[in-house]
mmCIF file of C-alpha atoms in Angstrom:
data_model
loop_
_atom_site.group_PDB
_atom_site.id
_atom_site.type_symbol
_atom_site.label_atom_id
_atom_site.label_comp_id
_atom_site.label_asym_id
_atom_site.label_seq_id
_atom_site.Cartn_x
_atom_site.Cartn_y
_atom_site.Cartn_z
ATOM 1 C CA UNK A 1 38.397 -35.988 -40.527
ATOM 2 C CA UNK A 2 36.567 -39.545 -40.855
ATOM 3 C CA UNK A 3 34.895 -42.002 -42.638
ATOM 4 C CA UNK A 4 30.908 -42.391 -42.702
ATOM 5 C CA UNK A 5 30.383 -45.533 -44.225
ATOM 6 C CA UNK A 6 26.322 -45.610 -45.430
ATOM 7 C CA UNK A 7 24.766 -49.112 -46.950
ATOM 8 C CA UNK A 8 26.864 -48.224 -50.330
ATOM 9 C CA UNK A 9 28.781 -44.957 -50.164
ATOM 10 C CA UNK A 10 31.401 -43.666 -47.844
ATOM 11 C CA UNK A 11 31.739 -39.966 -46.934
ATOM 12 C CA UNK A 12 34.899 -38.610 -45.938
ATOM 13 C CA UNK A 13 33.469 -35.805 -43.191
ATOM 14 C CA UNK A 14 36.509 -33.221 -42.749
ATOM 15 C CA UNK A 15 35.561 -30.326 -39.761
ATOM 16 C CA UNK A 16 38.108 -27.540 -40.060
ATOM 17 C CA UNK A 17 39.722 -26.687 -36.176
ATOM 18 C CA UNK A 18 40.293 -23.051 -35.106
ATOM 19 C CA UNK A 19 43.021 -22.496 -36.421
ATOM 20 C CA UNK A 20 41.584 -23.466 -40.126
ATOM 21 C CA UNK A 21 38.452 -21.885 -39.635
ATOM 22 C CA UNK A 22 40.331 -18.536 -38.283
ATOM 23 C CA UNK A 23 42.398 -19.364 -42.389
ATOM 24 C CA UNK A 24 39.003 -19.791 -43.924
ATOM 25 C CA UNK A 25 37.699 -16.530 -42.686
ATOM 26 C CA UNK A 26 41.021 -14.507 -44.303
ATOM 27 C CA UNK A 27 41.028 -16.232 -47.594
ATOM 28 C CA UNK A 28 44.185 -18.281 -46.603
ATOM 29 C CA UNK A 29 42.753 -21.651 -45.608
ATOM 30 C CA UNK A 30 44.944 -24.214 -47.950
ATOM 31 C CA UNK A 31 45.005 -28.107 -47.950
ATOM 32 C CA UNK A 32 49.091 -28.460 -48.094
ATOM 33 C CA UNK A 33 49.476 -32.312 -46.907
ATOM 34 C CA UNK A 34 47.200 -34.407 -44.891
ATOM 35 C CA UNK A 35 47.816 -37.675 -42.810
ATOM 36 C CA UNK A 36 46.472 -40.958 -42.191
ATOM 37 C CA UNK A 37 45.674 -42.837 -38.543
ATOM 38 C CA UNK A 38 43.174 -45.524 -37.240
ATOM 39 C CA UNK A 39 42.474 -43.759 -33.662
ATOM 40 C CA UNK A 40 39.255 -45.491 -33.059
ATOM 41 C CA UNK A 41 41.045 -49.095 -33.351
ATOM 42 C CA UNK A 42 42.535 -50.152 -29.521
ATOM 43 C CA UNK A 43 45.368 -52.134 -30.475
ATOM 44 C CA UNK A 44 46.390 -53.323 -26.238
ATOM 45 C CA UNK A 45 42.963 -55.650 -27.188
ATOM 46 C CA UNK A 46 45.703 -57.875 -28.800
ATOM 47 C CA UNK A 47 48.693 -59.337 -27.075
ATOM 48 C CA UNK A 48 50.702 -60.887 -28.825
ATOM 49 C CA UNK A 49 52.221 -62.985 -25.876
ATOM 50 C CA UNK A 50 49.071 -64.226 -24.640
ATOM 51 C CA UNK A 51 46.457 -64.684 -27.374
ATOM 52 C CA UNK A 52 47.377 -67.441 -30.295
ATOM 53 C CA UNK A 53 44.315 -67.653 -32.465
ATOM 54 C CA UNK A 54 43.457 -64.448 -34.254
ATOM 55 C CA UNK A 55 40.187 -65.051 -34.650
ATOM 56 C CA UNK A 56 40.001 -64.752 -30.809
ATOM 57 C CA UNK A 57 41.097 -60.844 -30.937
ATOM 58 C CA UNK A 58 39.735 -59.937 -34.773
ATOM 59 C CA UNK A 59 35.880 -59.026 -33.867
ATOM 60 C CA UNK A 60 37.071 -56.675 -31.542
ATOM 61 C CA UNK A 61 39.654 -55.083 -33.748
ATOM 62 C CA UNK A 62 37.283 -55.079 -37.221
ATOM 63 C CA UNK A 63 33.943 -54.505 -35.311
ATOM 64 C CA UNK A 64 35.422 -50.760 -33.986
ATOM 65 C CA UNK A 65 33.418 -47.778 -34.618
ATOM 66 C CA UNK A 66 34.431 -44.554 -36.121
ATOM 67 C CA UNK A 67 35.008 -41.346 -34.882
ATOM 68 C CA UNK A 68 33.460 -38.803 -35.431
ATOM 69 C CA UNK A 69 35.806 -35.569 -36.824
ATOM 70 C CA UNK A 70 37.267 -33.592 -33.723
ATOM 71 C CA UNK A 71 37.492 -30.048 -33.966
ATOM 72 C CA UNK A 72 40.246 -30.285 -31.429
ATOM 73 C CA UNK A 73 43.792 -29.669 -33.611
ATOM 74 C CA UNK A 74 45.580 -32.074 -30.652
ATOM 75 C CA UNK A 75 43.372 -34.538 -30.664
ATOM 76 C CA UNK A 76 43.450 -35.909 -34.138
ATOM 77 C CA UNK A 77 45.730 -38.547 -35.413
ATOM 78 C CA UNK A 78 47.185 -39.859 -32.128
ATOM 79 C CA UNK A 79 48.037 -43.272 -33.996
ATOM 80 C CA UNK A 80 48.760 -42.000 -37.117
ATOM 81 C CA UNK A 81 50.248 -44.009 -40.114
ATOM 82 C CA UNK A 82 54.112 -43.566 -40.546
ATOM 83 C CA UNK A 83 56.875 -44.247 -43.123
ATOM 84 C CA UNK A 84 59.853 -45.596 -42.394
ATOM 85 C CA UNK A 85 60.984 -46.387 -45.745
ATOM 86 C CA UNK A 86 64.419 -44.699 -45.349
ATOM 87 C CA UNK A 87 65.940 -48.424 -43.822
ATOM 88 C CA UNK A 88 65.835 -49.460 -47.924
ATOM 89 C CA UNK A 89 69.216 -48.161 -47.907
ATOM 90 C CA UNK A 90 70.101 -50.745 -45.792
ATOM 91 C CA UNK A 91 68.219 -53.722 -47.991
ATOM 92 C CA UNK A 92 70.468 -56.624 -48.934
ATOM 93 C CA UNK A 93 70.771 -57.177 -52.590
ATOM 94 C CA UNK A 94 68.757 -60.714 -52.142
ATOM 95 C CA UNK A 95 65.998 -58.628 -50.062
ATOM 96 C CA UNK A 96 66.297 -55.669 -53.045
ATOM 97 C CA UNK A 97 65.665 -58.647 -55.871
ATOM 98 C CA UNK A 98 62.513 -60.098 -53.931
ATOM 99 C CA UNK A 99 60.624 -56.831 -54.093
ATOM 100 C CA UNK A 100 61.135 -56.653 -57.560
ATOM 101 C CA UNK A 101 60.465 -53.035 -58.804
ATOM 102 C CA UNK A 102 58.774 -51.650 -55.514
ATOM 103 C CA UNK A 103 61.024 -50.799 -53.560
ATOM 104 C CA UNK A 104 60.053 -50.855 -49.745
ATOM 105 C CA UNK A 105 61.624 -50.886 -46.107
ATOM 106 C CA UNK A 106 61.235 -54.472 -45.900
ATOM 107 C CA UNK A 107 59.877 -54.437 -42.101
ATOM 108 C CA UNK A 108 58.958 -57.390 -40.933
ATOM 109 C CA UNK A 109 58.345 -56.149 -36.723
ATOM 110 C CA UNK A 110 57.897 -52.629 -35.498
ATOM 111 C CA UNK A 111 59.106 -52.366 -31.690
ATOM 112 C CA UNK A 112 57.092 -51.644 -28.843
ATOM 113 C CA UNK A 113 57.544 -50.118 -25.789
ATOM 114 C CA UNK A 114 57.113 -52.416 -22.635
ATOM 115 C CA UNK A 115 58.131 -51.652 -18.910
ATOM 116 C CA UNK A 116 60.553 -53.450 -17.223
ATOM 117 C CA UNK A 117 59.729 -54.754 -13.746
ATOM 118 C CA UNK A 118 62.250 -57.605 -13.773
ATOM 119 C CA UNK A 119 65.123 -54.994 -11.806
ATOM 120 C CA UNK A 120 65.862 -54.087 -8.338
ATOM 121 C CA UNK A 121 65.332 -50.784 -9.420
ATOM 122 C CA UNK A 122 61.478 -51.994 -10.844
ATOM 123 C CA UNK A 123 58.439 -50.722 -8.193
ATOM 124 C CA UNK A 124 56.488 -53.356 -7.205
ATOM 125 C CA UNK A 125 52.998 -53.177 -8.751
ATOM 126 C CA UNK A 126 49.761 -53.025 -6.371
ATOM 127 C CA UNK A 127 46.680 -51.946 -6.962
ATOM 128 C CA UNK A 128 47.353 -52.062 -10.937
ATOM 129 C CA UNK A 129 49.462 -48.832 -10.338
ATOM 130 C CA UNK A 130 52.412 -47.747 -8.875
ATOM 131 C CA UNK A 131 53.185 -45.589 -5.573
ATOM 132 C CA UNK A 132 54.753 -42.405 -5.109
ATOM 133 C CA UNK A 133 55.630 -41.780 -2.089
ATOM 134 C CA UNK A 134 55.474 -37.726 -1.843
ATOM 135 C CA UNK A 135 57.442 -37.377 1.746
ATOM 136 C CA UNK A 136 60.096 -38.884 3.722
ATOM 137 C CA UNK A 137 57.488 -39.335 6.804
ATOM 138 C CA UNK A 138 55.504 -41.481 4.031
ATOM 139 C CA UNK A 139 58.612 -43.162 2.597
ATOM 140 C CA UNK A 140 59.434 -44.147 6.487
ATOM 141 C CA UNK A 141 56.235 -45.653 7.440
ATOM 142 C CA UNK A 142 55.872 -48.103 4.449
ATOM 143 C CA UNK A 143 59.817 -49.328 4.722
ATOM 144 C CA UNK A 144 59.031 -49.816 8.821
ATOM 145 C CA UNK A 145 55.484 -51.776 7.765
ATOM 146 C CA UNK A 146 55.650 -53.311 4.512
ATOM 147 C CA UNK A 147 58.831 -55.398 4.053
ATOM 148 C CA UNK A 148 59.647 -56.161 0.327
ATOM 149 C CA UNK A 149 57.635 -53.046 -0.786
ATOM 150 C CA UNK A 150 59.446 -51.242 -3.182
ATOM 151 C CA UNK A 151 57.998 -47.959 -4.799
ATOM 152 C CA UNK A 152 58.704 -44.413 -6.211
ATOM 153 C CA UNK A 153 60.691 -41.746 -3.788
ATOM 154 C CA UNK A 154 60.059 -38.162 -4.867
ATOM 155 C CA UNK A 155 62.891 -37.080 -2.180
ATOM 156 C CA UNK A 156 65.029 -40.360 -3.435
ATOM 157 C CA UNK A 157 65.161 -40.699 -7.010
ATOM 158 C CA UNK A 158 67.684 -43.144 -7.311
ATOM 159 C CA UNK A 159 66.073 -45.891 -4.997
ATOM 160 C CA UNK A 160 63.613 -47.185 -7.783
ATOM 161 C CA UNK A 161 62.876 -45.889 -11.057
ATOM 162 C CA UNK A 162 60.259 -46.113 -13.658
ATOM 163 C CA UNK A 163 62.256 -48.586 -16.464
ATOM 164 C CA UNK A 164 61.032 -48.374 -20.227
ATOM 165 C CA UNK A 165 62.618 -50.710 -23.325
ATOM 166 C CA UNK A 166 61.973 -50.268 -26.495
ATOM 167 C CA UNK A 167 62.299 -53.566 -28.943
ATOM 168 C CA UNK A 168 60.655 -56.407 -30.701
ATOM 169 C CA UNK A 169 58.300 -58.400 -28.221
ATOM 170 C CA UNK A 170 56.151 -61.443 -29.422
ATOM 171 C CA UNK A 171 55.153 -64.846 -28.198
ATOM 172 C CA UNK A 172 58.265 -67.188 -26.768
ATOM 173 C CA UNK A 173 57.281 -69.835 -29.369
ATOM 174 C CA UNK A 174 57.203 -67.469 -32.337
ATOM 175 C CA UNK A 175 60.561 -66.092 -31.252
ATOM 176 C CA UNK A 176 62.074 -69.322 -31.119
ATOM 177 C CA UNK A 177 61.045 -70.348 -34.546
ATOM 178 C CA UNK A 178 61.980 -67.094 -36.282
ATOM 179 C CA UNK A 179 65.566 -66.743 -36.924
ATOM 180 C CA UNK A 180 65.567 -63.072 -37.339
ATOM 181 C CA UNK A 181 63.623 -62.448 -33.835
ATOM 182 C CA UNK A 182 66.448 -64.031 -31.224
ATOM 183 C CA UNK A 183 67.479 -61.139 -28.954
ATOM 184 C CA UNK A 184 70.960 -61.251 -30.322
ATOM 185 C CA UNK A 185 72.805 -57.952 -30.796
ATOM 186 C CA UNK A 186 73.635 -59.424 -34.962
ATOM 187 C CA UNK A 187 69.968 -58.769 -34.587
ATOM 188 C CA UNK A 188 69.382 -56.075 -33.215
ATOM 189 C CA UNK A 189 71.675 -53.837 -35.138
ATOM 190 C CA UNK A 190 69.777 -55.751 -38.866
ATOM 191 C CA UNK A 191 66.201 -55.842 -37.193
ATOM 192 C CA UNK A 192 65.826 -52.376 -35.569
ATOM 193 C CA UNK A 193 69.476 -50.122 -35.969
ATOM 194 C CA UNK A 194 69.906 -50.420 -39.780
ATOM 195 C CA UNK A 195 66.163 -50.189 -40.464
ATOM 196 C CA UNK A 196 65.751 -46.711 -38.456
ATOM 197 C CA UNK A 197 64.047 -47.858 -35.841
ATOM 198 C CA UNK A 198 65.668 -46.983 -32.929
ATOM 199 C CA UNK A 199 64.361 -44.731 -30.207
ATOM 200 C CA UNK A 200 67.549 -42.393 -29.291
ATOM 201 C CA UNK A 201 64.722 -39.964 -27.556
ATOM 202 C CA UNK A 202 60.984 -40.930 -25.692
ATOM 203 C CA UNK A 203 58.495 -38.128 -25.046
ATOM 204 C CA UNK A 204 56.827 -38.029 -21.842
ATOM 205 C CA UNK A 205 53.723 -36.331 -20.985
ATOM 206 C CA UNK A 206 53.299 -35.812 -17.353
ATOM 207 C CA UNK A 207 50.033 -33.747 -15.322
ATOM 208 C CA UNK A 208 51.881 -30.977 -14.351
ATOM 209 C CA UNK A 209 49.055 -30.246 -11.528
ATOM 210 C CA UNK A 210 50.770 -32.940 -9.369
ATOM 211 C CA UNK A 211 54.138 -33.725 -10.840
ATOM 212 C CA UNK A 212 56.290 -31.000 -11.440
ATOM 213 C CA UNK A 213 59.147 -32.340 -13.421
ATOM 214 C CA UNK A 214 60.588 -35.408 -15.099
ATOM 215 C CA UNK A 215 64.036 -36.865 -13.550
ATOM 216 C CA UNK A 216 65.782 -38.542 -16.280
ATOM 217 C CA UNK A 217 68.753 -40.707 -16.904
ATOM 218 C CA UNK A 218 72.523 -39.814 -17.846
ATOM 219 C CA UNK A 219 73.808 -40.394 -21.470
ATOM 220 C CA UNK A 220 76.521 -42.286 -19.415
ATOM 221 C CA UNK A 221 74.515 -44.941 -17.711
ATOM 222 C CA UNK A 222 74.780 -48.742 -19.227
ATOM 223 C CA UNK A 223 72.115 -51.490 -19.835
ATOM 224 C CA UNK A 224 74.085 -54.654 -21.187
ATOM 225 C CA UNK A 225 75.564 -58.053 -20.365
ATOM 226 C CA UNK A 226 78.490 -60.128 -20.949
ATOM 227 C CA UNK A 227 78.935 -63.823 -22.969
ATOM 228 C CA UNK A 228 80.656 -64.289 -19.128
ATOM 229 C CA UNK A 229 77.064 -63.747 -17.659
ATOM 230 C CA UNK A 230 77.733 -60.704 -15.940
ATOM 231 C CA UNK A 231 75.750 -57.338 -16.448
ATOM 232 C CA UNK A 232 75.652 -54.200 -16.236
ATOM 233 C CA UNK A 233 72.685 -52.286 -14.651
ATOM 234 C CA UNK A 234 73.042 -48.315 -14.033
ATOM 235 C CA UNK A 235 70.922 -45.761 -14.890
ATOM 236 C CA UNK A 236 72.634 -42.229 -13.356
ATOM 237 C CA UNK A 237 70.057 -39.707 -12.393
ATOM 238 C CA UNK A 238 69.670 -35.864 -13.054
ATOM 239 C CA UNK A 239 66.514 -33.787 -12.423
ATOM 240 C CA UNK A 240 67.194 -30.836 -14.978
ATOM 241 C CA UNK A 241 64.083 -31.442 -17.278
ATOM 242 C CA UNK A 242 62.404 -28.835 -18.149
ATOM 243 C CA UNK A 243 59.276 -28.860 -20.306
ATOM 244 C CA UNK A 244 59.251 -28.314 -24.112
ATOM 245 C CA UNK A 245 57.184 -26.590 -26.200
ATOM 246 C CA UNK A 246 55.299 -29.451 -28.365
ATOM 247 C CA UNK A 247 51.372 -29.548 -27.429
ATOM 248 C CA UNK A 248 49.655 -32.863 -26.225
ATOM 249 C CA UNK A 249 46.321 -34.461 -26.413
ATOM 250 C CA UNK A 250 46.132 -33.837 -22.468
ATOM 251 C CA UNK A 251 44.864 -31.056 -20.672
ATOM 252 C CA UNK A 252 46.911 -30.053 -18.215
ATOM 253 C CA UNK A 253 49.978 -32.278 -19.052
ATOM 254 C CA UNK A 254 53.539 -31.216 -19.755
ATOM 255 C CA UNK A 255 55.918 -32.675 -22.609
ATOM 256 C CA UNK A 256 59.078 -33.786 -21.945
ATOM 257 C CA UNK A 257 62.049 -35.484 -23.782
ATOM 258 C CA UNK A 258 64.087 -37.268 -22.079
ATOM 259 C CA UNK A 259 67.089 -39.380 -23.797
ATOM 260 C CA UNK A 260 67.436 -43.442 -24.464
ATOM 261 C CA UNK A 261 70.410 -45.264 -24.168
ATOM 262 C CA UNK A 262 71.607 -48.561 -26.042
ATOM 263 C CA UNK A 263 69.908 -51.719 -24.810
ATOM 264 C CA UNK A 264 72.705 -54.170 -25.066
ATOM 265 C CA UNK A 265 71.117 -56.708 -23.151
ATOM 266 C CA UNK A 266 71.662 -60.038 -25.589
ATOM 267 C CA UNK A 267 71.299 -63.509 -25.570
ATOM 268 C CA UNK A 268 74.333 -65.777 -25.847
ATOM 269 C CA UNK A 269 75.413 -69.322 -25.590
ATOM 270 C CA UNK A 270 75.879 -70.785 -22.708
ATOM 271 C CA UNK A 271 77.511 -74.787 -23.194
ATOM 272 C CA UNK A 272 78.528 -74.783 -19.876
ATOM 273 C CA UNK A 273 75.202 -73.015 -18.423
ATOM 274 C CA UNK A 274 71.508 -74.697 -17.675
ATOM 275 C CA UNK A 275 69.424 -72.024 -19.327
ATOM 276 C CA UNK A 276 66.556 -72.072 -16.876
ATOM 277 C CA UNK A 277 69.692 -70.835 -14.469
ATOM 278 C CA UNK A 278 69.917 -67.610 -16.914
ATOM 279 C CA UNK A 279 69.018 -64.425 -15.646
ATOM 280 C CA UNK A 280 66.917 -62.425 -17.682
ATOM 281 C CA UNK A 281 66.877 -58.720 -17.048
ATOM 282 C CA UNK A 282 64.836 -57.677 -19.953
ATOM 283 C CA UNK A 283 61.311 -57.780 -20.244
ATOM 284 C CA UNK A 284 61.780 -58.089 -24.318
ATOM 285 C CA UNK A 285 61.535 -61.396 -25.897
ATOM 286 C CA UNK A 286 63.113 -60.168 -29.105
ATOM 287 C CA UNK A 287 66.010 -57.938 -29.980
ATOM 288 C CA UNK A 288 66.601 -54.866 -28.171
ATOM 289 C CA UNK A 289 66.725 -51.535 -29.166
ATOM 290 C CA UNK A 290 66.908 -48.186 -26.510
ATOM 291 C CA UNK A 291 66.188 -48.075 -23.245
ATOM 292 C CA UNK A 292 65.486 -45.491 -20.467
ATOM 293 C CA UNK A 293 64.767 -44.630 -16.632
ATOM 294 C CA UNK A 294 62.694 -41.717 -15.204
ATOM 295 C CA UNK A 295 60.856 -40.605 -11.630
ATOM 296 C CA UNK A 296 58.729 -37.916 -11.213
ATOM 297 C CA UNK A 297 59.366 -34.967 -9.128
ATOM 298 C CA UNK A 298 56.269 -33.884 -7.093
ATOM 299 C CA UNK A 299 54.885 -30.501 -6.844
ATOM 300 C CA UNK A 300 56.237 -29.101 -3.536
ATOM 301 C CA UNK A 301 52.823 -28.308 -1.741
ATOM 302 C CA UNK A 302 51.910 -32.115 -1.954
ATOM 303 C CA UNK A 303 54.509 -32.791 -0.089
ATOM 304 C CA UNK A 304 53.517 -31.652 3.276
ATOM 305 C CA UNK A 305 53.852 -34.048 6.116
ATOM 306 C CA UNK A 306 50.874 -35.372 8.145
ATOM 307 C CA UNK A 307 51.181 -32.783 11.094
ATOM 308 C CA UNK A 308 50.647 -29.655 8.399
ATOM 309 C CA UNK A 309 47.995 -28.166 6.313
ATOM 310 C CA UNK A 310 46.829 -31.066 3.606
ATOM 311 C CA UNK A 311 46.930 -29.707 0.031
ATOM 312 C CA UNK A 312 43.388 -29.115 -1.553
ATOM 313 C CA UNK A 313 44.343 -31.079 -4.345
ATOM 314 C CA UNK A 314 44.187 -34.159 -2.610
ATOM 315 C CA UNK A 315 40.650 -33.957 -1.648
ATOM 316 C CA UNK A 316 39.724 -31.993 -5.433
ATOM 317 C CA UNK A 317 40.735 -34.828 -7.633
ATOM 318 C CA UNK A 318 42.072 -37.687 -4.877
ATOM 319 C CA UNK A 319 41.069 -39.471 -1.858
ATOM 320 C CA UNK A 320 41.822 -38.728 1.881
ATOM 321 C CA UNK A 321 42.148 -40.708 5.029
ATOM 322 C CA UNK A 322 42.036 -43.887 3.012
ATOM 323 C CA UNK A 323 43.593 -47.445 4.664
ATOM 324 C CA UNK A 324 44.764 -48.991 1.286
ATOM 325 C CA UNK A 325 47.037 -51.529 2.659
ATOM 326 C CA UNK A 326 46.297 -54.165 4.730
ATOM 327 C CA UNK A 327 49.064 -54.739 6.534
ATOM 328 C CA UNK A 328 48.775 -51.407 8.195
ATOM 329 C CA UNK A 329 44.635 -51.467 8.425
ATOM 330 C CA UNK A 330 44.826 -48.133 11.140
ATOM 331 C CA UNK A 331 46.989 -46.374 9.374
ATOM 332 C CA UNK A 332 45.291 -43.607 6.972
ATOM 333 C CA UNK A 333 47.036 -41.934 3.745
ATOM 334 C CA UNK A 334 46.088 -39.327 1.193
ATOM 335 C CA UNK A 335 46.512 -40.564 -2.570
ATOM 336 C CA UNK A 336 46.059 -38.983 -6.181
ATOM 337 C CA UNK A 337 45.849 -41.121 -9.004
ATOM 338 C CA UNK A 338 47.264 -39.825 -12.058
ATOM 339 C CA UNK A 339 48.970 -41.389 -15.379
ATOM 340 C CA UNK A 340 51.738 -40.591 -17.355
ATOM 341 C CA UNK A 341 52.272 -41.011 -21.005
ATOM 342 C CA UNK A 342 55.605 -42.664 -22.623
ATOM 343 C CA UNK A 343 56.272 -42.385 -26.598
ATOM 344 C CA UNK A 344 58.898 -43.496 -28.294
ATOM 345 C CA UNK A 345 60.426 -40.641 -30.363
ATOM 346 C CA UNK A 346 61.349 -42.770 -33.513
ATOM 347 C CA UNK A 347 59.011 -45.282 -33.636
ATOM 348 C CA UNK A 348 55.568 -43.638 -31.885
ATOM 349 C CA UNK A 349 54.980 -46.834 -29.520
ATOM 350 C CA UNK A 350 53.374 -46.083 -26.850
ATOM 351 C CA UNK A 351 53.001 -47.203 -22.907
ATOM 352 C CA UNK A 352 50.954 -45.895 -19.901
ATOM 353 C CA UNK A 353 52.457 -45.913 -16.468
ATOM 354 C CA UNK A 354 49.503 -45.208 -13.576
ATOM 355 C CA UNK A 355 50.853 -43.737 -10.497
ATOM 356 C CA UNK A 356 49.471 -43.224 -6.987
ATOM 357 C CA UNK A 357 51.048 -40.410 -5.136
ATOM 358 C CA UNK A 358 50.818 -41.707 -1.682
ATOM 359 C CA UNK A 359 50.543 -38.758 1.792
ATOM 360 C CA UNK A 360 51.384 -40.563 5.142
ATOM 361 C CA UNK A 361 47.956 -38.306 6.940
ATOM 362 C CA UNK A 362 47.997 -40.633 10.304
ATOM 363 C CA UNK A 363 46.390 -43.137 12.121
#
């Protein structure tokens, strides 16, 4: 469905998909419920962080054009409007008298989902993406020549890990002068707990052509610090994901759910302390919600070493005998360059992470 807006009318163009046209044909086709979304707006052409005047990021957002109607069932409504008006349970009785006799959720941020490169655990982006390496002969050769390089094992999924948080983010100013916004955990459990918007569970959607599962984290691993200063950092991993049933917008891409944990990393007073000596290990300016880890597991037959047979694939839909790093100009790898898609289950933020699976092919 959308909008066709002519010099003074404005058609509402619905085009049924297979499955309503296969209704129409039997007599059955029914309109039970419909839903509302703003696909064609780009919302990552506003950052909050960076840009301070709106009227620096508005003609981009109101000057959008519409989509046409998809036939496609999975790709409609990938942004689509949601309710979270269940958190009025939660309302104060001087929030309930200020609404008056509408009674709303009272939400003053929705939480995002940002990655978290600020760990030991974080890959170091290059390239704008991320490396895989697919092999232990590849994994050897850029720990012998790169020093400080730290990127994605597929045989090692413990040495660094793909880190998502989910929680308020805005400019440092704004969260300064907003008493509600401090990452405290009095806040977090008003601003995001109590109003249901917590992401216990994130969807992933991964190209199962190249990756062929999802390695997740343990309910039992811990993201939090101390009033002392100390924190904890440990994110247990397990590789038995398996793909669920619920379709995505992506051809060839697998779902999979993988679970959050509590993001207890707060901010507290420090008398004693200088703050610019404070360690921050989230990438959140605001309160905190979930968080989670995850690597991906490559398919097996990308995983050959340089002295066998070199998978089609990487040739189909990648590069070969490349020199992408120039600290090693001889030496010649094999990549693929694929994305994978992050969602939080509660809220429907969304991140990308771009990955490069890297092949060691020789020099």
């Amino acid at each position: 469905m959308a909008y066709l807006k002519t010099s003074d009318t404005i058609i509402i163009n619905a085009t049924l998909t297979d499955k309503g046209r296969k209704l129409l044909s039997r007599g059955k086709f029914k309109i039970a419920k419909f839903a509302l979304g703003d696909d064609e707006i780009d919302y990552k052409l506003y950052d909050p962080v960076e840009i301070r005047d709106t009227e620096e990021y508005q003609p981009s957002l109101l000057n959008a054009y519409s989509l046409e109607a998809y036939s496609d069932r999975l790709k409609n409504i990938q942004y689509g409007l949601n309710s979270y008006d269940a958190s009025v349970l939660y309302l104060t009785p001087e929030e309930l008298d200020k609404m008056g006799e509408f009674k709303h959720a009272y939400l003053l941020y929705l939480p995002v989902l940002k990655q978290n490169n600020k760990l030991d655990v974080s890959p170091t982006k290059r390239d704008f993406v991320y490396y895989v390496s697919v092999n232990d002969e590849t994994t050897q050769k850029l720990i012998d020549s790169i020093p400080g390089f730290k990127f994605l094992q597929s045989s090692n999924l413990d040495n660094c890990k793909i880190v998502i948080e989910s929680g308020i983010h805005m400019a440092e100013e704004k969260i300064s002068s907003a008493e509600d916004t401090t990452p405290t955990i009095k806040h977090r459990r008003h601003g995001i707990v109590k109003k249901f918007l917590l992401d216990h569970d994130f969807f992933v959607n991964a190209d199962n052509r190249f990756i062929s599962t999802i390695a997740a984290i343990r309910p039992t691993s811990r993201f939090e610090n101390f009033a002392s200063g100390e924190a904890i950092i440990n994110f247990e991993t397990f590789t038995d994901i398996v793909p669920i049933t619920l379709e995505n917008e992506f051809p060839h891409y697998a779902s999979y759910i993988i679970k959050g944990i509590p993001n207890l990393m707060a901010q507290y007073d420090y008398p004693a302390e200088d703050p610019a000596d404070r360690i921050e290990y989230s990438a959140l300016a605001g309160p905190r919600g979930a968080v989670t880890a995850l690597n991906v597991v490559v398919d097996n037959q990308l995983k050959v070493n340089s002295t066998g047979e070199r998978d089609f694939r990487f040739s189909k839909y990648g590069k070969i005998d490349q020199t992408p790093f120039a600290e090693i100009p001889t030496t010649k790898f094999d990549y693929l360059d694929t994305t994978i898609y992050i969602y939080g289950g509660t809220t429907n933020s969304r991140v990308q992470v771009p990955l490069r699976l890297l092949r060691f092919a020789g020099t």
